Amino acid sequence: MWKVFSYLKAYRLAIAAALFLTLLELGVELLQPLIMAKIIDQGILKSDLGVVKLWGGVMFGLAIIAFIAGVANSFFSAHVSQNYGFDIRRRVFEKVQSFSFVNFNKFPASSLITRMTNDVTQLQNTVFMSLRIMLRAPLLLAGGVIMSLIVNWKLAMVLVVALPILLFFLSWVLKKAGTMFRDVQDKLDGVNRVMRENLMGMRLIKAFLRRDHESDRFEQASDELKTKTVSSLRLIEVSIPALLFVMNVAILLILWIGTKQVSLGSIAVGEVVAIVNYSFRISSVLTIISFIIMAFSRAKASAHRIGEVLDTEVDLSESADTDQSLAIKKGVVEFKHVTFQYPESEVAVLQDVSFSVKEGETLAIMGSTGSGKTSLVQLIPRLYEVNDGQVLVDGQDVKLYPIESLRNGIGVVPQEAVLFTGSVTENIGWGKEHATEEEVVAAAKDAQIHETIEKLPNKYETRVGQRGVNLSGGQKQRLSIARALVRQPKILMLDDSTSALDLKTEGKLLTALRKYSCTTFIITQKISTAMEANRILILDDGRVEAWGTHEELLKTSPLYVKMVQSQFGEEEFQHVTGFKQTSST
Ligand code: TTP
Ligand code: MG
């Protein structure tokens, strides 16, 4: 947690300037009652107008100095706190970017968003307040007591006794509120989660008429947040009157003892007035201190939550034996007895998987839903680590590649097309740094989306994603294929990416892909697509049921024959397989 605050180091000078200005302001504030005492005792009581004028002038001058110091302090405080917030946001963002999938499972997206926004703001506000008033409050407290001691140490003893009681109470509140506010931030995560899910699933909610249900869910999360916040604030609210009570008793005591001493002639009226004045200032500071405690407790909770993200160990990093010179040259892929299991799951999703794909060849992967197709291809760009066996690219274990050069050579088209807010060009060009206009158009043409784009209102400059035009499922799929193609990858992975395309468009796409001479993995449910590939891999519940050419599989894989039967009519079946349907079962 302290690491989070240590980023303030970069702003040492500005912080020093802000603190110096605070001290200046504080000095003026502490001198004022002293001057007031002088004006009363030497000016008013002795009817000396000259003294009143002189010290009145000094007080005015000091007030102007304090004003200027205050403005300058605000300037520095704002500078430090805003930059500090900016730094932390950037660091958290970069850290999250480096997360592996396993890391992501630990932090829900909504929680990461709260941490990057609300928690950073809490820290920012606290830093601003610290520089602006936080230091002033404890110093004014201590300074008030010290000045009182200087004015009249006997009378000031009352304050000296009251102070430890106040401090003990304050530290107790600080500790208790810290834990309470951590709960508050967790509840805020909850509210954000419901909100996020709702905004993303708006169409579904409307179609299913689940508005009331969702409203209830939101209300519940929101209510939990309210209850937690109220109970945390109550602690602070109760603490203010308690502190003021102690101080008021002290002031009464000072007045009582002071009056007696004045009548005995052992103390001047101005001195009593000064000490009472200091006591009132201390009282007003206590209210501020309560606010500060609240801010600090919140900041402590937020710093803890941000620290959790920053301290997360990225488990999928490069090891010592990484060969920095390695890069994908051919795109040969081989799986050797690969077994893989998701860290959060109990069972292996892939077991003893072995196969290989030659340079420039296409492998179709088939299998029922949940059989492990997506999991299998995720292992090639090393999004997850295998538990057993090896994944080799160009004959080298993927673990030996620098992650960047490994992933640079791979184009991924995920099962669910993801578009970013921006123009069509930006979305396609996203696949390759500094992609030229021509490269983008060429990729779009090959992905069979060029004609569709030409019909959009602003063609390639049309905005898609949020607040842009909506595209159909198949259009999104083809945009993400174009995004992968623009990379000119050595290995291309299409995860069910042609599912929404009609046969004719799909055929054109597959023909266009041939000229890319990249090793291609096509996950598909369609036999017609699979037949275009050099070989087909059939997965069944995480195991390789069969692997070979279409002709080979017709002889060796009952599962494949079944799929062929179910997808083709009798005549087509005969044409595709070369034998009558009845003879195959
Ligand atoms: P997948 O590999 O996603 O199965 P699939 O791609 O063959 O299925 P589909 O055709 O529907 O796309 O999942 C295999 C198993 O792994 C499944 O039981 C769910 C599980 N799984 C996880 O536990 N975590 C994950 O992140 C993913 C993707 C899958
Ligand atoms: Mg899948």
Coordinates of C-alpha atoms and ligand atoms in Angstrom, one line a residue:
M1 CA 0.0 0.0 0.0
W2 CA 2.8 2.4 0.9
K3 CA 4.2 1.9 -2.6
V4 CA 1.1 3.7 -3.9
F5 CA 2.0 6.8 -1.9
S6 CA 5.6 6.5 -2.9
Y7 CA 4.8 7.7 -6.4
L8 CA 4.5 11.2 -4.8
K9 CA 8.3 11.3 -4.7
A10 CA 8.5 12.6 -8.2
Y11 CA 6.9 15.8 -7.0
R12 CA 9.2 16.5 -4.0
L13 CA 9.8 20.1 -5.0
A14 CA 6.2 21.1 -5.5
I15 CA 5.3 19.3 -2.3
A16 CA 8.0 21.2 -0.4
A17 CA 6.7 24.5 -1.8
A18 CA 3.2 23.7 -0.9
L19 CA 4.1 22.7 2.7
F20 CA 6.3 25.8 3.1
L21 CA 3.3 28.0 2.0
T22 CA 1.1 26.2 4.5
L23 CA 3.6 26.9 7.2
L24 CA 3.5 30.6 6.2
E25 CA -0.3 30.7 6.4
L26 CA -0.2 28.9 9.7
G27 CA 2.4 31.2 11.2
V28 CA 0.2 34.2 10.5
E29 CA -2.8 32.4 12.0
L30 CA -0.9 31.6 15.2
L31 CA 0.5 35.1 15.5
Q32 CA -2.9 36.8 15.3
P33 CA -4.2 36.0 18.8
L34 CA -0.8 37.1 20.2
I35 CA -1.2 40.5 18.5
M36 CA -4.8 40.7 19.6
A37 CA -3.6 40.2 23.2
K38 CA -1.1 43.1 22.7
I39 CA -3.8 45.3 21.2
I40 CA -6.1 44.6 24.2
D41 CA -3.6 44.8 27.0
Q42 CA -1.4 47.7 25.7
G43 CA -3.7 49.6 23.4
I44 CA -7.4 49.3 24.4
L45 CA -7.0 48.9 28.2
K46 CA -4.4 51.7 28.3
S47 CA -6.4 53.8 25.7
D48 CA -3.3 54.1 23.5
L49 CA -4.5 54.6 19.9
G50 CA -1.0 54.5 18.5
V51 CA -0.4 50.9 19.6
V52 CA -3.8 49.9 18.3
K53 CA -3.0 51.5 14.9
L54 CA 0.5 50.0 14.7
W55 CA -0.5 46.4 15.5
G56 CA -3.7 46.7 13.5
G57 CA -1.5 47.6 10.5
V58 CA 0.7 44.6 11.2
M59 CA -2.3 42.3 11.4
F60 CA -3.6 43.6 8.0
G61 CA -0.2 43.1 6.4
L62 CA 0.0 39.5 7.7
A63 CA -3.5 38.8 6.4
I64 CA -2.4 39.8 2.9
I65 CA 0.6 37.5 3.2
A66 CA -1.6 34.7 4.3
F67 CA -3.9 35.2 1.4
I68 CA -1.2 35.1 -1.2
A69 CA 0.3 32.1 0.4
G70 CA -3.1 30.4 0.4
V71 CA -3.6 31.0 -3.4
A72 CA -0.1 29.8 -4.2
N73 CA -0.5 26.7 -2.1
S74 CA -3.7 25.8 -3.9
F75 CA -1.8 26.0 -7.2
F76 CA 0.9 23.7 -6.1
S77 CA -1.5 21.3 -4.4
A78 CA -3.6 21.0 -7.5
H79 CA -0.5 20.5 -9.7
V80 CA 0.8 17.7 -7.5
S81 CA -2.5 15.9 -6.9
Q82 CA -3.6 15.9 -10.5
N83 CA -0.3 14.7 -11.8
Y84 CA -0.1 12.0 -9.1
G85 CA -3.6 10.7 -10.1
F86 CA -2.5 10.7 -13.7
D87 CA 0.6 8.7 -12.9
I88 CA -1.3 6.1 -10.9
R89 CA -4.0 5.7 -13.5
R90 CA -1.3 5.1 -16.1
R91 CA 0.6 2.6 -14.0
V92 CA -2.5 0.6 -13.1
F93 CA -3.6 0.6 -16.8
E94 CA -0.2 -0.6 -17.9
K95 CA -0.2 -3.3 -15.3
V96 CA -3.6 -4.5 -16.3
Q97 CA -2.4 -4.6 -19.9
S98 CA 0.3 -6.9 -18.9
F99 CA -2.1 -9.2 -17.0
S100 CA -2.4 -12.8 -18.2
F101 CA -5.8 -14.4 -18.5
V102 CA -5.2 -16.1 -15.2
N103 CA -4.6 -12.6 -13.6
F104 CA -7.8 -11.3 -15.1
N105 CA -9.9 -14.0 -13.4
K106 CA -8.9 -12.6 -10.1
F107 CA -10.3 -9.1 -10.8
P108 CA -13.7 -8.6 -12.4
A109 CA -13.7 -5.9 -15.0
S110 CA -16.1 -3.7 -13.0
S111 CA -13.7 -3.8 -10.1
L112 CA -10.8 -2.8 -12.2
I113 CA -12.7 0.1 -13.6
T114 CA -13.7 1.3 -10.1
R115 CA -10.1 1.0 -9.0
M116 CA -8.8 3.0 -12.0
T117 CA -11.4 5.7 -11.6
N118 CA -13.0 6.2 -8.2
D119 CA -10.1 4.8 -6.1
V120 CA -7.6 7.0 -8.0
T121 CA -9.9 10.0 -7.4
Q122 CA -10.1 9.3 -3.7
L123 CA -6.3 9.3 -3.5
Q124 CA -6.1 12.4 -5.6
N125 CA -8.5 14.3 -3.4
T126 CA -6.7 13.2 -0.3
V127 CA -3.3 14.3 -1.6
F128 CA -4.8 17.7 -2.5
M129 CA -6.4 18.0 0.9
S130 CA -3.2 16.9 2.6
L131 CA -1.2 19.6 0.9
R132 CA -3.9 22.3 1.3
I133 CA -5.2 21.8 4.9
M134 CA -4.2 18.5 6.3
L135 CA -0.8 19.6 7.5
R136 CA -2.3 22.8 8.8
A137 CA -4.8 21.0 11.0
P138 CA -2.3 19.0 13.2
L139 CA 0.2 21.9 13.2
L140 CA -2.5 24.4 14.2
L141 CA -3.4 22.0 17.0
A142 CA 0.1 21.6 18.2
G143 CA 1.0 25.3 17.5
G144 CA -2.1 26.4 19.4
V145 CA -1.1 24.5 22.5
I146 CA 2.5 25.7 22.2
M147 CA 1.5 29.4 21.8
S148 CA -0.9 29.1 24.7
L149 CA 2.0 27.7 26.8
I150 CA 4.1 30.8 25.8
V151 CA 1.3 33.2 26.7
N152 CA 0.7 31.6 30.1
W153 CA 1.9 28.1 30.8
K154 CA -0.1 27.5 33.9
L155 CA -3.5 28.2 32.3
A156 CA -2.4 26.3 29.1
M157 CA -2.0 23.1 31.2
V158 CA -5.7 22.5 30.7
L159 CA -5.1 22.1 27.0
V160 CA -2.1 19.9 27.6
V161 CA -4.3 17.5 29.5
A162 CA -7.1 17.5 27.0
L163 CA -4.8 16.9 24.0
P164 CA -3.8 13.2 24.6
I165 CA -7.5 12.3 25.2
L166 CA -8.3 13.8 21.8
L167 CA -5.5 12.1 20.0
F168 CA -6.2 8.7 21.4
F169 CA -9.8 9.0 20.3
L170 CA -8.9 10.2 16.8
S171 CA -6.5 7.3 16.2
W172 CA -9.1 4.8 17.2
V173 CA -11.6 6.4 14.7
L174 CA -9.0 6.3 11.9
K175 CA -8.3 2.7 12.3
K176 CA -12.0 1.7 12.5
A177 CA -13.0 3.8 9.5
G178 CA -10.3 2.4 7.3
T179 CA -11.8 -1.1 7.3
M180 CA -15.3 0.2 7.0
F181 CA -14.4 2.2 3.9
R182 CA -12.8 -0.8 2.2
D183 CA -16.2 -2.4 2.4
V184 CA -17.7 0.7 0.9
Q185 CA -15.4 0.5 -2.1
D186 CA -16.2 -3.2 -2.5
K187 CA -19.9 -2.4 -2.6
L188 CA -19.2 0.3 -5.2
D189 CA -17.7 -2.5 -7.3
G190 CA -20.9 -4.4 -6.9
V191 CA -23.0 -1.4 -8.2
N192 CA -20.6 -0.9 -11.1
R193 CA -20.9 -4.6 -12.0
V194 CA -24.7 -4.6 -12.2
M195 CA -24.6 -1.3 -14.2
R196 CA -22.0 -2.6 -16.6
E197 CA -23.9 -5.9 -17.2
N198 CA -27.0 -4.0 -17.8
L199 CA -25.6 -1.6 -20.3
M200 CA -24.0 -4.4 -22.2
G201 CA -27.1 -6.6 -22.2
M202 CA -29.7 -3.9 -22.8
R203 CA -31.1 -5.5 -25.9
L204 CA -31.4 -8.8 -24.2
I205 CA -33.1 -7.3 -21.1
K206 CA -35.7 -5.6 -23.3
A207 CA -36.3 -8.7 -25.4
F208 CA -36.8 -10.8 -22.3
L209 CA -38.8 -8.2 -20.5
R210 CA -36.5 -8.5 -17.5
R211 CA -36.5 -4.8 -16.7
D212 CA -38.1 -5.2 -13.2
H213 CA -35.8 -8.0 -12.4
E214 CA -32.7 -6.0 -13.3
S215 CA -34.1 -2.9 -11.5
D216 CA -34.4 -5.0 -8.3
R217 CA -30.9 -6.3 -8.7
F218 CA -29.6 -2.7 -9.2
E219 CA -31.6 -1.5 -6.2
Q220 CA -30.2 -4.2 -4.0
A221 CA -26.6 -3.4 -4.9
S222 CA -27.2 0.3 -4.6
D223 CA -28.9 -0.2 -1.2
E224 CA -26.0 -2.2 0.1
L225 CA -23.6 0.6 -0.9
K226 CA -25.8 3.2 0.8
T227 CA -26.1 1.2 4.0
K228 CA -22.4 0.6 4.2
T229 CA -21.6 4.3 3.4
V230 CA -24.1 5.6 6.0
S231 CA -22.7 3.4 8.7
S232 CA -19.1 4.4 7.9
L233 CA -20.1 8.1 7.9
R234 CA -22.0 7.7 11.1
L235 CA -18.8 6.8 12.9
I236 CA -17.3 10.0 11.7
E237 CA -20.4 12.1 12.5
V238 CA -20.5 10.8 16.1
S239 CA -16.8 11.5 16.5
I240 CA -17.1 15.3 15.8
P241 CA -19.5 16.2 18.6
A242 CA -17.5 13.9 21.0
L243 CA -14.3 15.8 20.2
L244 CA -16.1 19.2 20.5
F245 CA -17.5 18.2 23.9
V246 CA -14.0 17.5 25.3
M247 CA -12.8 20.9 23.9
N248 CA -15.8 22.8 25.3
V249 CA -15.2 21.4 28.7
A250 CA -11.6 22.5 28.4
I251 CA -12.6 26.1 27.4
L252 CA -15.0 26.4 30.3
L253 CA -12.2 25.3 32.6
I254 CA -9.9 27.9 31.1
L255 CA -12.5 30.7 31.5
W256 CA -13.3 29.6 35.1
I257 CA -9.6 29.4 36.2
G258 CA -8.7 32.5 34.1
T259 CA -11.4 34.7 35.7
K260 CA -10.2 33.7 39.2
Q261 CA -6.6 34.5 38.3
V262 CA -7.5 37.9 36.7
S263 CA -9.3 38.9 39.9
L264 CA -6.2 37.8 41.9
G265 CA -4.1 40.0 39.5
S266 CA -1.8 37.1 38.5
I267 CA -2.8 37.1 34.8
A268 CA -3.7 39.8 32.3
V269 CA -7.2 39.8 30.6
G270 CA -5.5 39.8 27.1
E271 CA -3.7 36.6 28.0
V272 CA -6.9 34.8 28.9
V273 CA -8.6 36.1 25.7
A274 CA -5.6 34.8 23.7
I275 CA -5.7 31.4 25.2
V276 CA -9.5 31.1 24.8
N277 CA -8.9 32.3 21.2
Y278 CA -6.4 29.5 20.6
S279 CA -8.7 27.0 22.1
F280 CA -11.5 28.0 19.8
R281 CA -9.2 27.7 16.8
I282 CA -8.2 24.2 18.1
S283 CA -12.0 23.4 18.3
S284 CA -12.6 24.4 14.7
V285 CA -9.6 22.5 13.6
L286 CA -11.0 19.3 15.2
T287 CA -14.0 19.4 12.8
I288 CA -11.6 19.7 9.9
I289 CA -9.6 16.8 11.4
S290 CA -12.6 14.6 11.4
F291 CA -13.1 15.3 7.7
I292 CA -9.4 14.5 7.2
I293 CA -9.8 11.2 9.0
M294 CA -12.6 10.3 6.7
A295 CA -10.6 11.2 3.6
F296 CA -7.6 9.4 5.0
S297 CA -9.6 6.3 5.8
R298 CA -11.0 6.3 2.3
A299 CA -7.6 6.9 0.8
K300 CA -6.1 4.1 2.8
A301 CA -8.8 1.7 1.5
S302 CA -8.3 2.9 -2.1
A303 CA -4.5 2.7 -1.8
H304 CA -4.9 -0.8 -0.6
R305 CA -7.1 -1.7 -3.6
I306 CA -4.8 -0.1 -6.1
G307 CA -1.8 -1.7 -4.4
E308 CA -3.4 -5.1 -4.9
V309 CA -3.5 -4.6 -8.7
L310 CA 0.0 -3.2 -8.9
D311 CA 1.4 -6.0 -6.7
T312 CA -0.2 -8.7 -8.8
E313 CA 2.4 -11.0 -10.2
V314 CA 2.0 -11.6 -13.9
D315 CA 2.4 -15.4 -14.0
L316 CA 2.9 -15.6 -17.7
S317 CA 6.2 -13.8 -18.2
E318 CA 9.3 -14.5 -20.2
S319 CA 11.7 -16.9 -18.5
A320 CA 15.5 -16.8 -18.4
D321 CA 15.9 -19.2 -21.3
T322 CA 13.9 -17.0 -23.7
D323 CA 15.8 -16.7 -27.0
Q324 CA 15.4 -13.0 -27.9
S325 CA 16.3 -13.7 -31.6
L326 CA 13.4 -16.1 -32.1
A327 CA 10.6 -15.1 -34.4
I328 CA 8.0 -17.1 -36.4
K329 CA 9.4 -17.6 -39.9
K330 CA 7.5 -20.5 -41.4
G331 CA 4.5 -21.1 -39.2
V332 CA 4.9 -24.9 -38.7
V333 CA 2.9 -25.9 -35.6
E334 CA 3.2 -29.1 -33.6
F335 CA 1.4 -30.2 -30.5
K336 CA 3.1 -33.0 -28.6
H337 CA 1.0 -34.8 -26.0
V338 CA -0.5 -31.6 -24.7
T339 CA -2.6 -31.6 -21.6
F340 CA -4.2 -28.4 -20.4
Q341 CA -6.4 -27.4 -17.6
Y342 CA -7.8 -23.9 -16.7
P343 CA -6.3 -22.8 -13.4
E344 CA -9.7 -22.3 -11.9
S345 CA -11.0 -25.6 -13.0
E346 CA -10.7 -29.1 -11.7
V347 CA -10.7 -31.1 -14.9
A348 CA -8.4 -31.1 -17.9
V349 CA -10.0 -29.6 -21.1
L350 CA -7.4 -31.0 -23.4
Q351 CA -5.8 -34.4 -22.9
D352 CA -2.8 -35.9 -24.7
V353 CA -3.4 -33.9 -27.8
S354 CA -0.9 -34.5 -30.6
F355 CA -0.9 -33.3 -34.2
S356 CA 1.1 -31.1 -36.6
V357 CA 0.5 -28.6 -39.3
K358 CA 3.0 -27.9 -42.1
E359 CA 4.0 -24.5 -43.4
G360 CA 1.2 -22.8 -45.3
E361 CA -1.2 -25.7 -44.7
T362 CA -4.8 -25.4 -43.4
L363 CA -6.1 -27.4 -40.5
A364 CA -9.8 -27.5 -39.8
I365 CA -10.7 -28.2 -36.2
M366 CA -14.1 -29.8 -35.5
G367 CA -15.9 -31.1 -32.5
S368 CA -19.0 -30.6 -30.5
T369 CA -19.5 -27.5 -28.4
G370 CA -17.3 -27.5 -25.3
S371 CA -14.9 -30.1 -26.8
G372 CA -11.9 -27.7 -26.3
K373 CA -11.4 -26.2 -29.8
T374 CA -11.1 -22.6 -28.5
S375 CA -8.9 -23.7 -25.7
L376 CA -6.6 -25.5 -28.1
V377 CA -5.8 -22.6 -30.4
Q378 CA -5.3 -20.3 -27.4
L379 CA -2.2 -22.2 -26.5
I380 CA -0.4 -21.3 -29.7
P381 CA 0.0 -17.5 -28.9
R382 CA 0.6 -18.7 -25.3
L383 CA -2.4 -17.0 -23.8
Y384 CA -2.3 -19.9 -21.3
E385 CA 0.5 -22.3 -20.3
V386 CA 0.2 -26.0 -21.0
N387 CA 0.2 -28.3 -18.0
D388 CA 2.0 -31.1 -19.8
G389 CA 3.5 -31.7 -23.2
Q390 CA 4.7 -29.1 -25.6
V391 CA 3.4 -26.7 -28.2
L392 CA 6.1 -26.1 -30.9
V393 CA 6.2 -23.4 -33.5
D394 CA 8.9 -23.8 -36.2
G395 CA 10.3 -26.6 -34.1
Q396 CA 10.8 -24.5 -31.0
D397 CA 8.7 -24.6 -27.8
V398 CA 6.5 -21.5 -27.6
K399 CA 7.9 -20.8 -24.2
L400 CA 11.3 -20.0 -25.7
Y401 CA 9.8 -17.2 -27.9
P402 CA 9.8 -13.6 -26.6
I403 CA 6.0 -13.1 -26.1
E404 CA 6.0 -10.1 -28.4
S405 CA 7.6 -11.8 -31.4
L406 CA 5.5 -14.9 -30.9
R407 CA 2.2 -13.0 -30.9
N408 CA 3.4 -10.6 -33.7
G409 CA 3.4 -13.5 -36.1
I410 CA -0.1 -14.7 -35.3
G411 CA -3.4 -13.3 -36.5
V412 CA -6.3 -14.2 -34.2
V413 CA -10.0 -13.9 -35.1
P414 CA -11.8 -14.6 -31.9
Q415 CA -15.1 -16.5 -31.6
E416 CA -16.9 -13.3 -30.6
A417 CA -16.0 -10.4 -32.8
V418 CA -14.9 -7.4 -30.8
L419 CA -14.9 -3.9 -32.3
F420 CA -13.4 -0.8 -30.8
T421 CA -15.0 2.7 -30.9
G422 CA -13.5 4.3 -34.0
S423 CA -13.7 4.3 -37.8
V424 CA -13.7 1.2 -40.0
T425 CA -10.1 2.0 -41.0
E426 CA -9.0 2.3 -37.4
N427 CA -10.6 -1.0 -36.5
I428 CA -8.9 -2.9 -39.3
G429 CA -5.7 -1.0 -39.0
W430 CA -5.6 -1.8 -35.3
G431 CA -4.2 -5.2 -36.3
K432 CA -0.9 -3.8 -37.4
E433 CA 1.0 -0.8 -36.2
H434 CA 1.3 1.9 -38.9
A435 CA -0.9 0.0 -41.4
T436 CA -1.3 2.0 -44.6
E437 CA -4.6 2.8 -46.3
E438 CA -3.8 0.3 -49.1
E439 CA -3.0 -2.5 -46.7
V440 CA -6.3 -1.9 -44.9
V441 CA -8.3 -1.9 -48.2
A442 CA -6.5 -5.0 -49.4
A443 CA -7.3 -6.8 -46.1
A444 CA -10.9 -5.7 -46.3
K445 CA -11.2 -7.0 -49.9
D446 CA -9.8 -10.4 -48.9
A447 CA -12.1 -10.6 -45.9
Q448 CA -15.0 -10.0 -48.3
I449 CA -16.1 -6.9 -46.5
H450 CA -14.9 -4.2 -48.9
E451 CA -18.2 -3.9 -50.8
T452 CA -20.2 -3.7 -47.6
I453 CA -17.9 -0.9 -46.3
E454 CA -18.3 1.0 -49.6
K455 CA -22.0 1.1 -48.9
L456 CA -21.7 2.6 -45.4
P457 CA -22.5 6.3 -45.0
N458 CA -18.9 7.4 -44.8
K459 CA -17.3 4.3 -46.3
Y460 CA -14.0 3.6 -44.5
E461 CA -14.4 6.6 -42.2
T462 CA -17.7 5.4 -40.8
R463 CA -17.6 5.1 -37.1
V464 CA -18.4 1.7 -35.6
G465 CA -18.7 0.4 -32.1
Q466 CA -20.3 2.5 -29.4
R467 CA -22.1 5.6 -30.8
G468 CA -21.4 4.4 -34.3
V469 CA -23.3 2.4 -36.8
N470 CA -24.4 -1.1 -35.9
L471 CA -23.1 -3.9 -37.9
S472 CA -24.5 -7.4 -38.3
G473 CA -22.9 -10.4 -36.7
G474 CA -21.4 -11.5 -40.1
Q475 CA -20.2 -8.0 -40.9
K476 CA -18.4 -7.8 -37.6
Q477 CA -16.9 -11.3 -38.1
R478 CA -15.5 -10.2 -41.5
L479 CA -14.1 -6.9 -40.0
S480 CA -12.2 -8.9 -37.4
I481 CA -10.9 -11.2 -40.1
A482 CA -9.7 -8.2 -42.0
R483 CA -8.0 -7.0 -38.8
A484 CA -6.1 -10.3 -38.5
L485 CA -5.2 -10.4 -42.2
V486 CA -3.7 -6.9 -42.2
R487 CA -1.0 -8.3 -39.9
Q488 CA 0.2 -10.6 -42.7
P489 CA 0.5 -13.3 -40.1
K490 CA 2.5 -16.5 -40.4
I491 CA -0.2 -18.3 -38.5
L492 CA -3.9 -17.4 -38.8
M493 CA -6.5 -18.6 -36.4
L494 CA -10.2 -18.4 -37.3
D495 CA -12.3 -19.4 -34.3
D496 CA -15.7 -20.2 -35.8
S497 CA -15.3 -16.9 -37.7
T498 CA -17.2 -17.9 -40.8
S499 CA -20.3 -19.2 -39.0
A500 CA -22.4 -16.3 -40.0
L501 CA -21.4 -16.2 -43.6
D502 CA -23.4 -17.7 -46.5
L503 CA -21.7 -20.5 -48.4
K504 CA -20.8 -18.3 -51.4
T505 CA -19.1 -15.5 -49.4
E506 CA -17.3 -18.1 -47.3
G507 CA -16.1 -19.8 -50.4
K508 CA -14.7 -16.5 -51.7
L509 CA -13.1 -15.8 -48.4
L510 CA -11.4 -19.2 -48.3
T511 CA -10.1 -18.7 -51.8
A512 CA -8.7 -15.3 -50.9
L513 CA -7.0 -16.7 -47.9
R514 CA -4.9 -19.1 -50.1
K515 CA -2.7 -16.3 -51.3
Y516 CA -1.6 -15.4 -47.8
S517 CA 0.5 -18.5 -47.6
C518 CA 0.1 -18.6 -43.9
T519 CA -0.6 -21.7 -41.7
T520 CA -4.3 -21.5 -41.0
F521 CA -6.4 -23.0 -38.2
I522 CA -10.1 -22.9 -39.0
I523 CA -12.5 -23.9 -36.3
T524 CA -15.7 -24.8 -37.9
Q525 CA -18.9 -26.7 -37.6
K526 CA -19.4 -27.0 -41.4
I527 CA -18.1 -30.0 -43.3
S528 CA -18.0 -27.9 -46.5
T529 CA -15.5 -25.6 -44.9
A530 CA -13.5 -28.4 -43.4
M531 CA -13.2 -30.1 -46.8
E532 CA -11.3 -27.1 -48.1
A533 CA -8.6 -27.7 -45.5
N534 CA -5.5 -30.0 -46.0
R535 CA -6.3 -31.9 -42.9
I536 CA -9.1 -32.1 -40.3
L537 CA -8.7 -32.6 -36.5
I538 CA -11.7 -34.0 -34.7
L539 CA -11.8 -33.2 -31.0
D540 CA -14.1 -35.2 -28.7
D541 CA -14.2 -34.1 -25.1
G542 CA -10.7 -32.7 -25.1
R543 CA -9.2 -35.7 -26.9
V544 CA -8.2 -36.2 -30.5
E545 CA -10.7 -38.5 -31.9
A546 CA -9.2 -38.4 -35.4
W547 CA -6.7 -36.4 -37.5
G548 CA -6.2 -36.7 -41.2
T549 CA -7.5 -35.8 -44.6
H550 CA -11.2 -35.8 -45.5
E551 CA -10.8 -39.2 -47.2
E552 CA -8.9 -40.7 -44.3
L553 CA -11.4 -39.6 -41.8
L554 CA -14.2 -41.1 -43.8
K555 CA -12.6 -44.4 -43.1
T556 CA -11.3 -43.9 -39.6
S557 CA -13.7 -41.6 -37.8
P558 CA -17.3 -42.6 -37.1
L559 CA -17.9 -39.2 -35.6
Y560 CA -16.8 -37.5 -38.8
V561 CA -19.0 -39.8 -40.9
K562 CA -21.9 -38.9 -38.7
M563 CA -21.3 -35.2 -39.1
V564 CA -21.1 -35.6 -42.9
Q565 CA -24.4 -37.6 -42.9
S566 CA -26.2 -35.0 -40.9
Q567 CA -25.1 -32.1 -43.0
F568 CA -25.6 -33.4 -46.5
G569 CA -28.6 -34.9 -48.3
E570 CA -28.2 -38.4 -49.7
E571 CA -27.1 -37.3 -53.1
E572 CA -24.5 -34.9 -51.9
F573 CA -23.3 -37.5 -49.3
Q574 CA -22.7 -39.9 -52.1
H575 CA -20.9 -37.2 -54.1
V576 CA -18.7 -36.2 -51.1
T577 CA -17.9 -39.6 -49.8
G578 CA -18.1 -41.8 -52.8
F579 CA -20.4 -44.4 -51.2
K580 CA -24.0 -44.8 -50.4
Q581 CA -25.4 -43.5 -47.1
T582 CA -26.6 -46.9 -45.9
S583 CA -23.2 -48.5 -46.3
S584 CA -21.5 -46.2 -43.9
T585 CA -23.5 -46.8 -40.7
Ligands
TTP1 P1 -13.9 -24.4 -25.3 O1 -12.5 -24.7 -25.6 O2 -14.3 -23.0 -25.3 O3 -14.8 -25.3 -26.2 P2 -15.1 -25.1 -27.7 O4 -14.5 -23.9 -28.3 O5 -14.9 -26.4 -28.3 O6 -16.7 -24.9 -27.7 P3 -17.6 -24.0 -28.7 O7 -17.8 -24.8 -29.9 O8 -18.9 -23.8 -27.9 O9 -16.9 -22.7 -28.9 O10 -14.2 -24.9 -23.8 C1 -13.8 -26.2 -23.4 C2 -14.1 -26.3 -21.9 O11 -13.3 -25.4 -21.2 C3 -15.5 -26.0 -21.5 O12 -15.9 -27.0 -20.6 C4 -15.4 -24.6 -20.8 C5 -14.0 -24.6 -20.3 N1 -13.5 -23.2 -20.3 C6 -13.0 -22.6 -19.2 O13 -13.1 -23.2 -18.1 N2 -12.5 -21.4 -19.2 C7 -12.4 -20.7 -20.4 O14 -11.9 -19.5 -20.3 C8 -12.8 -21.3 -21.6 C9 -12.7 -20.6 -22.9 C10 -13.4 -22.6 -21.5
MG2 MG -15.1 -22.1 -29.0

